[in-house]
mmCIF file of C-alpha atoms in Angstrom:
data_model
loop_
_atom_site.group_PDB
_atom_site.id
_atom_site.type_symbol
_atom_site.label_atom_id
_atom_site.label_comp_id
_atom_site.label_asym_id
_atom_site.label_seq_id
_atom_site.Cartn_x
_atom_site.Cartn_y
_atom_site.Cartn_z
ATOM 1 C CA MET A 23 158.208 -165.823 113.489
ATOM 2 C CA THR A 24 159.505 -167.140 110.241
ATOM 3 C CA ASP A 25 162.690 -168.770 109.753
ATOM 4 C CA ARG A 26 164.535 -168.976 106.649
ATOM 5 C CA SER A 27 166.337 -172.135 106.472
ATOM 6 C CA VAL A 28 162.448 -173.536 106.630
ATOM 7 C CA ARG A 29 162.016 -172.479 102.782
ATOM 8 C CA ASN A 30 164.758 -175.421 102.766
ATOM 9 C CA LEU A 31 162.500 -177.604 105.311
ATOM 10 C CA ALA A 32 159.747 -176.817 102.739
ATOM 11 C CA LEU A 33 162.017 -178.961 100.211
ATOM 12 C CA LEU A 34 161.720 -182.368 102.804
ATOM 13 C CA GLN A 35 158.145 -181.809 103.837
ATOM 14 C CA SER A 36 156.822 -184.908 101.315
ATOM 15 C CA SER A 37 160.603 -186.672 101.804
ATOM 16 C CA ALA A 38 162.379 -188.762 105.033
ATOM 17 C CA SER A 39 164.896 -187.471 107.380
ATOM 18 C CA THR A 40 168.062 -187.223 107.251
ATOM 19 C CA SER A 41 170.806 -187.183 109.672
ATOM 20 C CA ARG A 42 170.339 -183.558 110.695
ATOM 21 C CA VAL A 43 166.335 -183.446 110.198
ATOM 22 C CA LEU A 44 163.801 -186.088 112.332
ATOM 23 C CA ASN A 45 161.085 -185.386 110.002
ATOM 24 C CA LEU A 46 157.974 -186.179 111.734
ATOM 25 C CA LEU A 47 155.745 -183.981 109.910
ATOM 26 C CA ALA A 48 156.386 -186.690 107.510
ATOM 27 C CA VAL A 49 156.215 -190.007 109.476
ATOM 28 C CA TRP A 50 153.015 -188.664 110.608
ATOM 29 C CA ARG A 51 151.514 -188.815 106.480
ATOM 30 C CA ARG A 52 152.807 -192.299 106.168
ATOM 31 C CA HIS A 53 152.014 -193.767 109.149
ATOM 32 C CA GLY A 54 149.163 -191.468 110.569
ATOM 33 C CA HIS A 55 146.709 -194.276 110.252
ATOM 34 C CA ASP A 56 148.526 -196.893 111.011
ATOM 35 C CA GLU A 57 147.462 -199.019 114.780
ATOM 36 C CA ALA A 58 151.221 -198.691 115.790
ATOM 37 C CA TRP A 59 152.083 -195.343 115.406
ATOM 38 C CA ALA A 60 149.327 -194.337 117.405
ATOM 39 C CA ALA A 61 150.100 -196.946 120.553
ATOM 40 C CA ASN A 62 154.030 -196.486 120.565
ATOM 41 C CA PRO A 63 154.382 -192.989 119.360
ATOM 42 C CA LEU A 64 158.065 -191.301 119.947
ATOM 43 C CA PHE A 65 156.153 -188.106 122.000
ATOM 44 C CA ARG A 66 152.898 -188.321 123.587
ATOM 45 C CA ASN A 67 152.166 -184.610 122.443
ATOM 46 C CA PRO A 68 150.487 -184.665 119.416
ATOM 47 C CA LEU A 69 151.317 -181.788 117.949
ATOM 48 C CA LEU A 70 155.165 -182.572 119.045
ATOM 49 C CA ASN A 71 154.593 -185.635 117.406
ATOM 50 C CA ARG A 72 153.977 -183.768 114.094
ATOM 51 C CA SER A 73 157.011 -181.340 114.256
ATOM 52 C CA LEU A 74 160.339 -181.510 112.498
ATOM 53 C CA ILE A 75 163.278 -181.774 114.795
ATOM 54 C CA ILE A 76 166.836 -180.236 113.609
ATOM 55 C CA LYS A 77 170.166 -180.389 114.676
ATOM 56 C CA HIS A 78 170.953 -176.125 114.238
ATOM 57 C CA ARG A 79 174.413 -174.878 114.228
ATOM 58 C CA LEU A 80 173.844 -171.758 116.500
ATOM 59 C CA ARG A 81 174.179 -168.156 115.185
ATOM 60 C CA ARG A 82 176.117 -165.677 117.356
ATOM 61 C CA ASP A 83 172.597 -163.898 118.181
ATOM 62 C CA GLU A 84 171.277 -167.676 119.887
ATOM 63 C CA MET A 85 173.901 -168.639 121.794
ATOM 64 C CA ASP A 86 172.533 -166.337 124.949
ATOM 65 C CA LEU A 87 169.569 -168.613 124.862
ATOM 66 C CA PHE A 88 172.062 -171.080 126.510
ATOM 67 C CA ALA A 89 173.237 -170.734 130.029
ATOM 68 C CA SER A 90 176.450 -172.427 129.043
ATOM 69 C CA ARG A 91 178.737 -172.369 126.014
ATOM 70 C CA ARG A 92 177.569 -174.395 122.748
ATOM 71 C CA GLN A 93 177.751 -174.483 118.977
ATOM 72 C CA VAL A 94 175.107 -177.075 118.369
ATOM 73 C CA ALA A 95 171.493 -177.382 119.825
ATOM 74 C CA THR A 96 168.296 -179.322 119.131
ATOM 75 C CA LYS A 97 165.495 -177.209 117.813
ATOM 76 C CA VAL A 98 161.960 -178.308 117.592
ATOM 77 C CA LEU A 99 160.201 -176.571 114.611
ATOM 78 C CA LEU A 100 156.322 -176.652 114.858
ATOM 79 C CA PRO A 101 155.124 -175.394 111.400
ATOM 80 C CA ILE A 102 152.089 -172.640 111.771
ATOM 81 C CA ASP A 103 150.851 -174.563 108.491
ATOM 82 C CA PRO A 104 151.994 -178.504 108.066
ATOM 83 C CA THR A 105 150.684 -178.436 104.327
ATOM 84 C CA ASP A 106 153.274 -175.387 103.591
ATOM 85 C CA LEU A 107 156.677 -174.911 105.480
ATOM 86 C CA ARG A 108 157.383 -172.286 103.512
ATOM 87 C CA LEU A 109 155.371 -170.149 105.589
ATOM 88 C CA GLY A 110 157.682 -171.002 108.782
ATOM 89 C CA GLY A 111 156.533 -172.030 112.221
ATOM 90 C CA ARG A 112 157.746 -171.312 116.302
ATOM 91 C CA SER A 113 160.671 -172.941 117.486
ATOM 92 C CA VAL A 114 161.919 -173.986 121.017
ATOM 93 C CA PHE A 115 165.652 -175.313 121.474
ATOM 94 C CA VAL A 116 166.095 -177.728 123.996
ATOM 95 C CA ASP A 117 167.448 -177.107 127.359
ATOM 96 C CA GLN A 118 167.384 -173.090 126.290
ATOM 97 C CA LEU A 119 166.436 -171.080 128.908
ATOM 98 C CA ARG A 120 162.966 -171.296 130.580
ATOM 99 C CA PHE A 121 162.682 -174.488 128.507
ATOM 100 C CA ALA A 122 160.199 -176.064 129.651
ATOM 101 C CA ASP A 123 157.561 -172.887 130.170
ATOM 102 C CA SER A 124 158.814 -172.045 126.182
ATOM 103 C CA MET A 125 157.493 -175.758 125.515
ATOM 104 C CA LYS A 126 154.388 -174.787 126.905
ATOM 105 C CA SER A 127 153.980 -171.826 125.057
ATOM 106 C CA THR A 128 154.662 -173.665 121.804
ATOM 107 C CA PHE A 129 152.626 -177.014 122.689
ATOM 108 C CA GLY A 130 150.694 -176.328 125.300
ATOM 109 C CA SER A 131 150.510 -178.063 128.456
ATOM 110 C CA GLY A 132 149.316 -181.379 127.235
ATOM 111 C CA PHE A 133 153.099 -182.741 127.013
ATOM 112 C CA THR A 134 154.649 -185.000 129.725
ATOM 113 C CA GLU A 135 157.705 -185.278 131.505
ATOM 114 C CA SER A 136 158.453 -188.132 129.376
ATOM 115 C CA ASP A 137 158.895 -185.872 126.534
ATOM 116 C CA LEU A 138 160.778 -183.810 128.054
ATOM 117 C CA LYS A 139 163.176 -186.392 128.631
ATOM 118 C CA THR A 140 162.945 -187.919 125.245
ATOM 119 C CA LEU A 141 163.686 -184.624 123.767
ATOM 120 C CA ARG A 142 166.967 -184.010 126.097
ATOM 121 C CA LEU A 143 168.051 -187.591 124.913
ATOM 122 C CA LEU A 144 167.955 -186.590 121.200
ATOM 123 C CA ASP A 145 169.923 -183.385 122.173
ATOM 124 C CA GLU A 146 172.928 -185.852 123.394
ATOM 125 C CA LEU A 147 173.377 -187.556 119.878
ATOM 126 C CA PRO A 148 175.768 -185.698 117.686
ATOM 127 C CA SER A 149 173.543 -186.240 114.869
ATOM 128 C CA LEU A 150 169.644 -187.853 113.630
ATOM 129 C CA ASP A 151 170.632 -190.804 112.381
ATOM 130 C CA PRO A 152 167.837 -193.584 112.993
ATOM 131 C CA PHE A 153 170.075 -196.380 114.039
ATOM 132 C CA LEU A 154 171.792 -194.034 116.362
ATOM 133 C CA LEU A 155 168.301 -192.759 117.749
ATOM 134 C CA ARG A 156 166.912 -195.869 118.030
ATOM 135 C CA GLU A 157 169.722 -197.309 120.029
ATOM 136 C CA GLN A 158 170.043 -194.399 121.948
ATOM 137 C CA LEU A 159 166.014 -194.510 123.147
ATOM 138 C CA LYS A 160 166.186 -198.226 123.510
ATOM 139 C CA ARG A 161 169.280 -197.800 126.156
ATOM 140 C CA HIS A 162 166.741 -195.742 128.178
ATOM 141 C CA GLU A 163 164.205 -198.100 127.533
ATOM 142 C CA ILE A 164 161.728 -195.787 125.054
ATOM 143 C CA GLU A 165 161.342 -197.916 122.503
ATOM 144 C CA PRO A 166 158.444 -196.165 119.683
ATOM 145 C CA ASP A 167 157.130 -198.279 116.879
ATOM 146 C CA ARG A 168 159.765 -198.605 114.179
ATOM 147 C CA CYS A 169 157.758 -196.401 111.569
ATOM 148 C CA TYR A 170 160.167 -193.377 113.463
ATOM 149 C CA PHE A 171 162.810 -194.687 112.441
ATOM 150 C CA ASP A 172 163.039 -195.934 109.056
ATOM 151 C CA LEU A 173 165.303 -198.341 109.320
ATOM 152 C CA THR A 174 164.475 -201.375 107.107
ATOM 153 C CA GLU A 175 165.144 -205.094 107.508
ATOM 154 C CA ALA A 176 167.589 -205.567 104.807
ATOM 155 C CA ASP A 177 169.434 -202.201 106.723
ATOM 156 C CA LEU A 178 169.548 -203.647 110.139
ATOM 157 C CA LYS A 179 170.941 -207.357 108.648
ATOM 158 C CA ARG A 180 173.564 -205.542 106.644
ATOM 159 C CA MET A 181 174.612 -203.828 109.926
ATOM 160 C CA PHE A 182 174.833 -206.781 111.691
ATOM 161 C CA GLN A 183 177.122 -208.443 109.252
ATOM 162 C CA PHE A 184 179.300 -205.438 108.942
ATOM 163 C CA ALA A 185 179.678 -205.600 112.677
ATOM 164 C CA ARG A 186 180.330 -209.088 112.839
ATOM 165 C CA ASP A 187 183.339 -209.166 110.074
ATOM 166 C CA GLU A 188 184.510 -206.116 112.865
ATOM 167 C CA ILE A 189 184.351 -208.298 115.954
ATOM 168 C CA THR A 190 185.444 -211.485 114.560
ATOM 169 C CA PRO A 191 189.254 -210.169 115.314
ATOM 170 C CA LEU A 192 188.344 -210.073 118.877
ATOM 171 C CA VAL A 193 186.656 -212.970 119.471
ATOM 172 C CA THR A 194 189.793 -214.922 117.871
ATOM 173 C CA MET A 195 192.125 -213.367 120.074
ATOM 174 C CA SER A 196 190.033 -214.234 122.846
ATOM 175 C CA MET A 197 189.286 -217.888 122.169
ATOM 176 C CA GLY A 198 192.808 -218.506 120.727
ATOM 177 C CA SER A 199 191.484 -220.586 117.737
ATOM 178 C CA ALA A 200 189.078 -220.165 114.229
ATOM 179 C CA VAL A 201 186.964 -222.672 115.776
ATOM 180 C CA GLY A 202 183.631 -221.498 116.447
ATOM 181 C CA VAL A 203 184.176 -217.902 115.876
ATOM 182 C CA GLU A 204 181.769 -217.062 113.340
ATOM 183 C CA GLY A 205 179.149 -218.334 115.876
ATOM 184 C CA HIS A 206 180.640 -216.484 118.722
ATOM 185 C CA ALA A 207 181.273 -213.442 116.974
ATOM 186 C CA SER A 208 177.183 -213.610 116.293
ATOM 187 C CA ARG A 209 176.228 -213.556 119.768
ATOM 188 C CA LEU A 210 178.875 -210.952 120.768
ATOM 189 C CA VAL A 211 177.205 -208.835 118.553
ATOM 190 C CA ALA A 212 174.230 -209.193 119.378
ATOM 191 C CA LYS A 213 174.760 -208.500 123.320
ATOM 192 C CA ILE A 214 176.701 -205.325 122.231
ATOM 193 C CA LEU A 215 173.948 -204.295 119.396
ATOM 194 C CA SER A 216 171.177 -204.949 122.148
ATOM 195 C CA ASN A 217 172.815 -203.000 125.213
ATOM 196 C CA ALA A 218 173.015 -206.024 127.066
ATOM 197 C CA GLN A 219 175.244 -207.208 130.080
ATOM 198 C CA GLY A 220 176.044 -210.335 130.507
ATOM 199 C CA GLU A 221 178.527 -213.125 131.971
ATOM 200 C CA GLU A 222 180.322 -212.882 128.081
ATOM 201 C CA MET A 223 180.550 -209.104 128.333
ATOM 202 C CA GLU A 224 182.529 -209.456 131.182
ATOM 203 C CA PRO A 225 186.022 -210.349 130.214
ATOM 204 C CA LEU A 226 186.795 -207.561 127.895
ATOM 205 C CA ARG A 227 185.500 -205.008 130.514
ATOM 206 C CA GLN A 228 187.615 -206.480 132.933
ATOM 207 C CA THR A 229 190.378 -206.903 130.576
ATOM 208 C CA LEU A 230 190.312 -202.967 129.757
ATOM 209 C CA ARG A 231 190.254 -202.197 133.623
ATOM 210 C CA LEU A 232 187.046 -199.754 133.043
ATOM 211 C CA ALA A 233 184.392 -199.087 135.598
ATOM 212 C CA HIS A 234 180.453 -200.054 134.206
ATOM 213 C CA ASN A 235 179.029 -196.539 133.400
ATOM 214 C CA GLU A 236 182.761 -195.865 131.894
ATOM 215 C CA TYR A 237 182.183 -199.557 130.211
ATOM 216 C CA ALA A 238 178.608 -198.701 129.146
ATOM 217 C CA GLU A 239 178.562 -195.340 127.799
ATOM 218 C CA GLY A 240 182.063 -196.565 125.555
ATOM 219 C CA VAL A 241 180.325 -199.346 123.802
ATOM 220 C CA PHE A 242 177.447 -196.871 123.376
ATOM 221 C CA CYS A 243 179.760 -194.834 121.316
ATOM 222 C CA TRP A 244 181.928 -197.950 119.657
ATOM 223 C CA LYS A 245 178.836 -199.095 118.242
ATOM 224 C CA GLY A 246 178.473 -195.932 116.720
ATOM 225 C CA PHE A 247 181.431 -195.893 115.332
ATOM 226 C CA LEU A 248 180.871 -199.316 113.591
ATOM 227 C CA TYR A 249 177.509 -197.719 112.569
ATOM 228 C CA TYR A 250 179.219 -194.362 111.072
ATOM 229 C CA LYS A 251 181.709 -196.648 109.781
ATOM 230 C CA TRP A 252 179.003 -198.609 108.020
ATOM 231 C CA SER A 253 177.230 -196.126 107.315
ATOM 232 C CA LEU A 254 180.114 -193.779 105.351
ATOM 233 C CA ALA A 255 180.408 -197.034 103.120
ATOM 234 C CA SER A 256 177.212 -196.234 101.007
ATOM 235 C CA VAL A 257 178.144 -192.565 100.750
ATOM 236 C CA MET A 258 181.564 -192.098 100.224
ATOM 237 C CA THR A 259 181.755 -192.576 96.288
ATOM 238 C CA ASP A 260 178.382 -190.000 96.894
ATOM 239 C CA ILE A 261 180.591 -187.072 98.259
ATOM 240 C CA ARG A 262 182.880 -186.463 95.741
ATOM 241 C CA ARG A 263 180.202 -186.690 92.727
ATOM 242 C CA VAL A 264 177.850 -183.969 94.982
ATOM 243 C CA ALA A 265 180.538 -182.039 95.756
ATOM 244 C CA GLU A 266 181.498 -181.943 92.118
ATOM 245 C CA ALA A 267 177.380 -180.915 91.088
ATOM 246 C CA ILE A 268 178.012 -178.101 93.453
ATOM 247 C CA ALA A 269 180.618 -176.844 91.844
ATOM 248 C CA THR A 270 179.072 -176.743 88.616
ATOM 249 C CA VAL A 271 175.356 -176.454 89.060
ATOM 250 C CA ARG A 272 173.906 -173.079 88.182
ATOM 251 C CA PRO A 273 170.756 -172.066 88.630
ATOM 252 C CA MET A 274 167.631 -170.908 86.425
ATOM 253 C CA GLY A 275 166.721 -167.072 85.855
ATOM 254 C CA PRO A 276 169.020 -164.347 85.797
ATOM 255 C CA LEU A 277 171.502 -163.170 88.319
ATOM 256 C CA ASP A 278 172.095 -159.734 90.300
ATOM 257 C CA GLN A 279 175.388 -159.280 90.494
ATOM 258 C CA GLU A 280 176.019 -160.315 94.438
ATOM 259 C CA SER A 281 174.030 -163.416 93.854
ATOM 260 C CA ARG A 282 176.233 -163.965 90.669
ATOM 261 C CA GLU A 283 179.669 -163.048 93.082
ATOM 262 C CA TYR A 284 178.441 -164.940 96.010
ATOM 263 C CA ILE A 285 177.516 -168.082 94.352
ATOM 264 C CA GLY A 286 180.479 -167.898 91.984
ATOM 265 C CA ARG A 287 182.559 -168.066 95.251
ATOM 266 C CA SER A 288 180.611 -170.061 97.358
ATOM 267 C CA ARG A 289 181.008 -173.240 95.013
ATOM 268 C CA GLU A 290 184.403 -174.072 94.676
ATOM 269 C CA VAL A 291 184.502 -173.185 98.599
ATOM 270 C CA LEU A 292 181.705 -175.810 99.803
ATOM 271 C CA ARG A 293 183.425 -178.333 97.187
ATOM 272 C CA ARG A 294 187.010 -177.783 98.982
ATOM 273 C CA LYS A 295 184.890 -178.029 102.466
ATOM 274 C CA ILE A 296 183.204 -181.453 101.868
ATOM 275 C CA LEU A 297 185.630 -183.000 100.782
ATOM 276 C CA ARG A 298 187.830 -181.993 103.479
ATOM 277 C CA THR A 299 185.740 -182.632 106.419
ATOM 278 C CA ARG A 300 185.388 -186.397 104.517
ATOM 279 C CA GLU A 301 189.029 -186.395 104.903
ATOM 280 C CA THR A 302 188.655 -185.324 108.681
ATOM 281 C CA VAL A 303 186.275 -188.224 109.234
ATOM 282 C CA MET A 304 188.500 -190.969 107.835
ATOM 283 C CA GLY A 305 191.614 -189.327 110.314
ATOM 284 C CA THR A 306 188.867 -189.714 113.328
ATOM 285 C CA LEU A 307 187.465 -192.920 111.948
ATOM 286 C CA LYS A 308 191.448 -194.138 112.188
ATOM 287 C CA VAL A 309 192.055 -193.217 115.675
ATOM 288 C CA TYR A 310 189.455 -196.277 116.299
ATOM 289 C CA ASP A 311 191.053 -198.203 113.779
ATOM 290 C CA ASP A 312 194.448 -198.117 115.603
ATOM 291 C CA ALA A 313 193.367 -198.587 118.904
ATOM 292 C CA TYR A 314 191.310 -201.750 117.685
ATOM 293 C CA ALA A 315 194.332 -203.156 116.052
ATOM 294 C CA HIS A 316 196.110 -202.583 119.068
ATOM 295 C CA LEU A 317 194.155 -204.744 120.466
ATOM 296 C CA THR A 318 193.111 -207.567 118.242
ATOM 297 C CA THR A 319 196.760 -207.822 116.835
ATOM 298 C CA ASN A 320 199.353 -206.104 119.074
ATOM 299 C CA GLY A 321 197.726 -207.969 122.329
ATOM 300 C CA ARG A 322 197.624 -204.478 123.897
ATOM 301 C CA PRO A 323 194.479 -203.326 125.641
ATOM 302 C CA THR A 324 195.706 -199.720 126.642
ATOM 303 C CA ALA A 325 195.422 -198.252 123.527
ATOM 304 C CA PHE A 326 191.371 -199.296 123.177
ATOM 305 C CA ARG A 327 191.069 -198.463 126.667
ATOM 306 C CA GLU A 328 191.827 -194.873 126.232
ATOM 307 C CA PHE A 329 190.040 -194.688 122.943
ATOM 308 C CA LEU A 330 186.676 -196.196 124.820
ATOM 309 C CA LEU A 331 187.288 -193.166 127.489
ATOM 310 C CA ASP A 332 187.392 -190.904 124.704
ATOM 311 C CA ALA A 333 184.781 -192.624 123.119
ATOM 312 C CA PRO A 334 182.323 -190.143 124.012
ATOM 313 C CA MET A 335 184.176 -186.831 122.765
ATOM 314 C CA LEU A 336 185.324 -188.507 119.032
ATOM 315 C CA PHE A 337 181.428 -189.612 119.006
ATOM 316 C CA THR A 338 180.023 -186.156 119.107
ATOM 317 C CA ARG A 339 183.041 -184.589 116.611
ATOM 318 C CA LEU A 340 182.359 -187.439 113.960
ATOM 319 C CA GLY A 341 178.570 -187.520 114.178
ATOM 320 C CA ASP A 342 178.649 -184.046 113.820
ATOM 321 C CA GLN A 343 180.929 -184.542 110.635
ATOM 322 C CA VAL A 344 179.285 -187.417 109.485
ATOM 323 C CA GLY A 345 175.914 -185.676 109.698
ATOM 324 C CA ALA A 346 176.946 -182.569 108.215
ATOM 325 C CA ILE A 347 178.034 -185.271 104.912
ATOM 326 C CA GLN A 348 175.150 -186.947 104.774
ATOM 327 C CA HIS A 349 172.415 -184.412 105.033
ATOM 328 C CA ILE A 350 174.661 -182.539 102.302
ATOM 329 C CA VAL A 351 174.656 -185.857 100.146
ATOM 330 C CA SER A 352 171.086 -186.787 101.306
ATOM 331 C CA PHE A 353 169.460 -183.426 100.361
ATOM 332 C CA TRP A 354 171.413 -182.877 97.474
ATOM 333 C CA ASN A 355 170.131 -186.251 95.791
ATOM 334 C CA PHE A 356 166.777 -185.597 96.635
ATOM 335 C CA ARG A 357 166.596 -182.223 95.447
ATOM 336 C CA PHE A 358 168.485 -182.284 92.706
ATOM 337 C CA GLY A 359 168.688 -185.723 91.556
ATOM 338 C CA GLU A 360 168.290 -187.122 88.118
ATOM 339 C CA GLY A 361 165.846 -185.726 86.530
ATOM 340 C CA LYS A 362 165.205 -182.770 88.661
ATOM 341 C CA PRO A 363 164.670 -179.262 87.326
ATOM 342 C CA PRO A 364 167.493 -176.679 88.017
ATOM 343 C CA PRO A 365 166.901 -174.446 90.932
ATOM 344 C CA SER A 366 166.006 -170.901 91.388
ATOM 345 C CA VAL A 367 168.899 -167.807 92.416
ATOM 346 C CA GLU A 368 166.914 -167.808 95.962
ATOM 347 C CA GLU A 369 166.677 -171.456 96.486
ATOM 348 C CA LEU A 370 170.583 -172.097 95.440
ATOM 349 C CA ILE A 371 171.423 -169.279 97.384
ATOM 350 C CA ASP A 372 169.549 -170.853 100.258
ATOM 351 C CA VAL A 373 170.724 -173.831 99.683
ATOM 352 C CA PHE A 374 174.224 -173.141 99.733
ATOM 353 C CA MET A 375 174.181 -171.087 103.039
ATOM 354 C CA ASP A 376 172.216 -174.580 104.702
ATOM 355 C CA PHE A 377 175.462 -176.403 103.637
ATOM 356 C CA GLU A 378 177.612 -173.499 105.149
ATOM 357 C CA SER A 379 176.122 -174.147 108.479
ATOM 358 C CA SER A 380 176.156 -177.610 108.325
ATOM 359 C CA LEU A 381 179.902 -177.302 107.810
ATOM 360 C CA ALA A 382 180.554 -174.494 109.863
ATOM 361 C CA GLU A 383 183.998 -173.651 111.518
ATOM 362 C CA ARG A 384 185.584 -171.061 113.579
ATOM 363 C CA ASP A 385 187.907 -170.263 110.614
ATOM 364 C CA THR A 386 185.425 -170.271 108.044
ATOM 365 C CA ASP A 387 186.016 -169.266 104.778
ATOM 366 C CA MET A 388 182.914 -168.734 102.776
ATOM 367 C CA PRO A 389 182.203 -165.565 101.188
ATOM 368 C CA ALA A 390 179.688 -163.262 102.595
ATOM 369 C CA GLN A 391 176.166 -163.716 102.012
ATOM 370 C CA PRO A 392 173.806 -161.742 100.124
ATOM 371 C CA GLN A 393 171.421 -160.047 101.965
ATOM 372 C CA ALA A 394 167.961 -161.402 102.075
ATOM 373 C CA ALA A 395 165.487 -159.886 99.830
#
């Protein structure tokens, strides 16, 4: 089966992953000769460990592949030729009907139950951001080599410092004094980021009157909110720049009438959708900010308790939105950054269609797409 979206993925075959694409093929190319990569693989099945895992917004004709209704699924794509993704590949959706049988026919019988478990854990995430991916696996006692996550020590340090600054008001409130706050905040952040449960976390759980499972799930999503808040700060200025670039980009080569109309209309529609999604993301983050302020400034834990109970649903929605923005920004910078040649007509249409899918809504206002040749 040839997947038209693979023409976009072909542009990523030498690049790192994005929040929407976990590019294990690129990881294999960079680290396949490293002992650590071989000793601690993400997947035991060698073909699966060189696949592309994609957060994919389902088309209407794909929804019947699942027993229950969903809009986004996790696609596992095995390239026909790992040196040329334009040739397409075979793909399986995680937990589609007859999932295990489909995996066997695509990847052979040499995969384990642990591989299926790992795929399902990835499917639970709204996006494939490396920090969240690592944390999701760690809390289920799966720890592959760090090369799979593309996280530098500097990134982890900055994330830790950001989280410590965020947690400091909570520690100050609980201690009633500024003395020793920084050290306590650092220890608390270390526990939160390591998924540790202990005496230092118990008073907050009891204050919020949450069951252990509610608290554990809520804290994981809280950590996700902190990560998204931190990571968005680094791309916030890029979002508007990329949105404006999309509104003005011009492809190489002659345009037929249908393609001209599609590109002309979709430029402004995509720009508007990107900026609207950014505002929606900021609104969702404000839900967290307001609840946290009620806890730390007003001493009212009820709002933060309600936030933690709602956090799994909010986290999924936020992750889908942030993942779409991050994918668009990172892909655009990779393919159309400074010094890069302009796209062909066909490539630009494919990229616009990919971005449209990432930002898809039920009340979509995207123009009709030109028919594939």
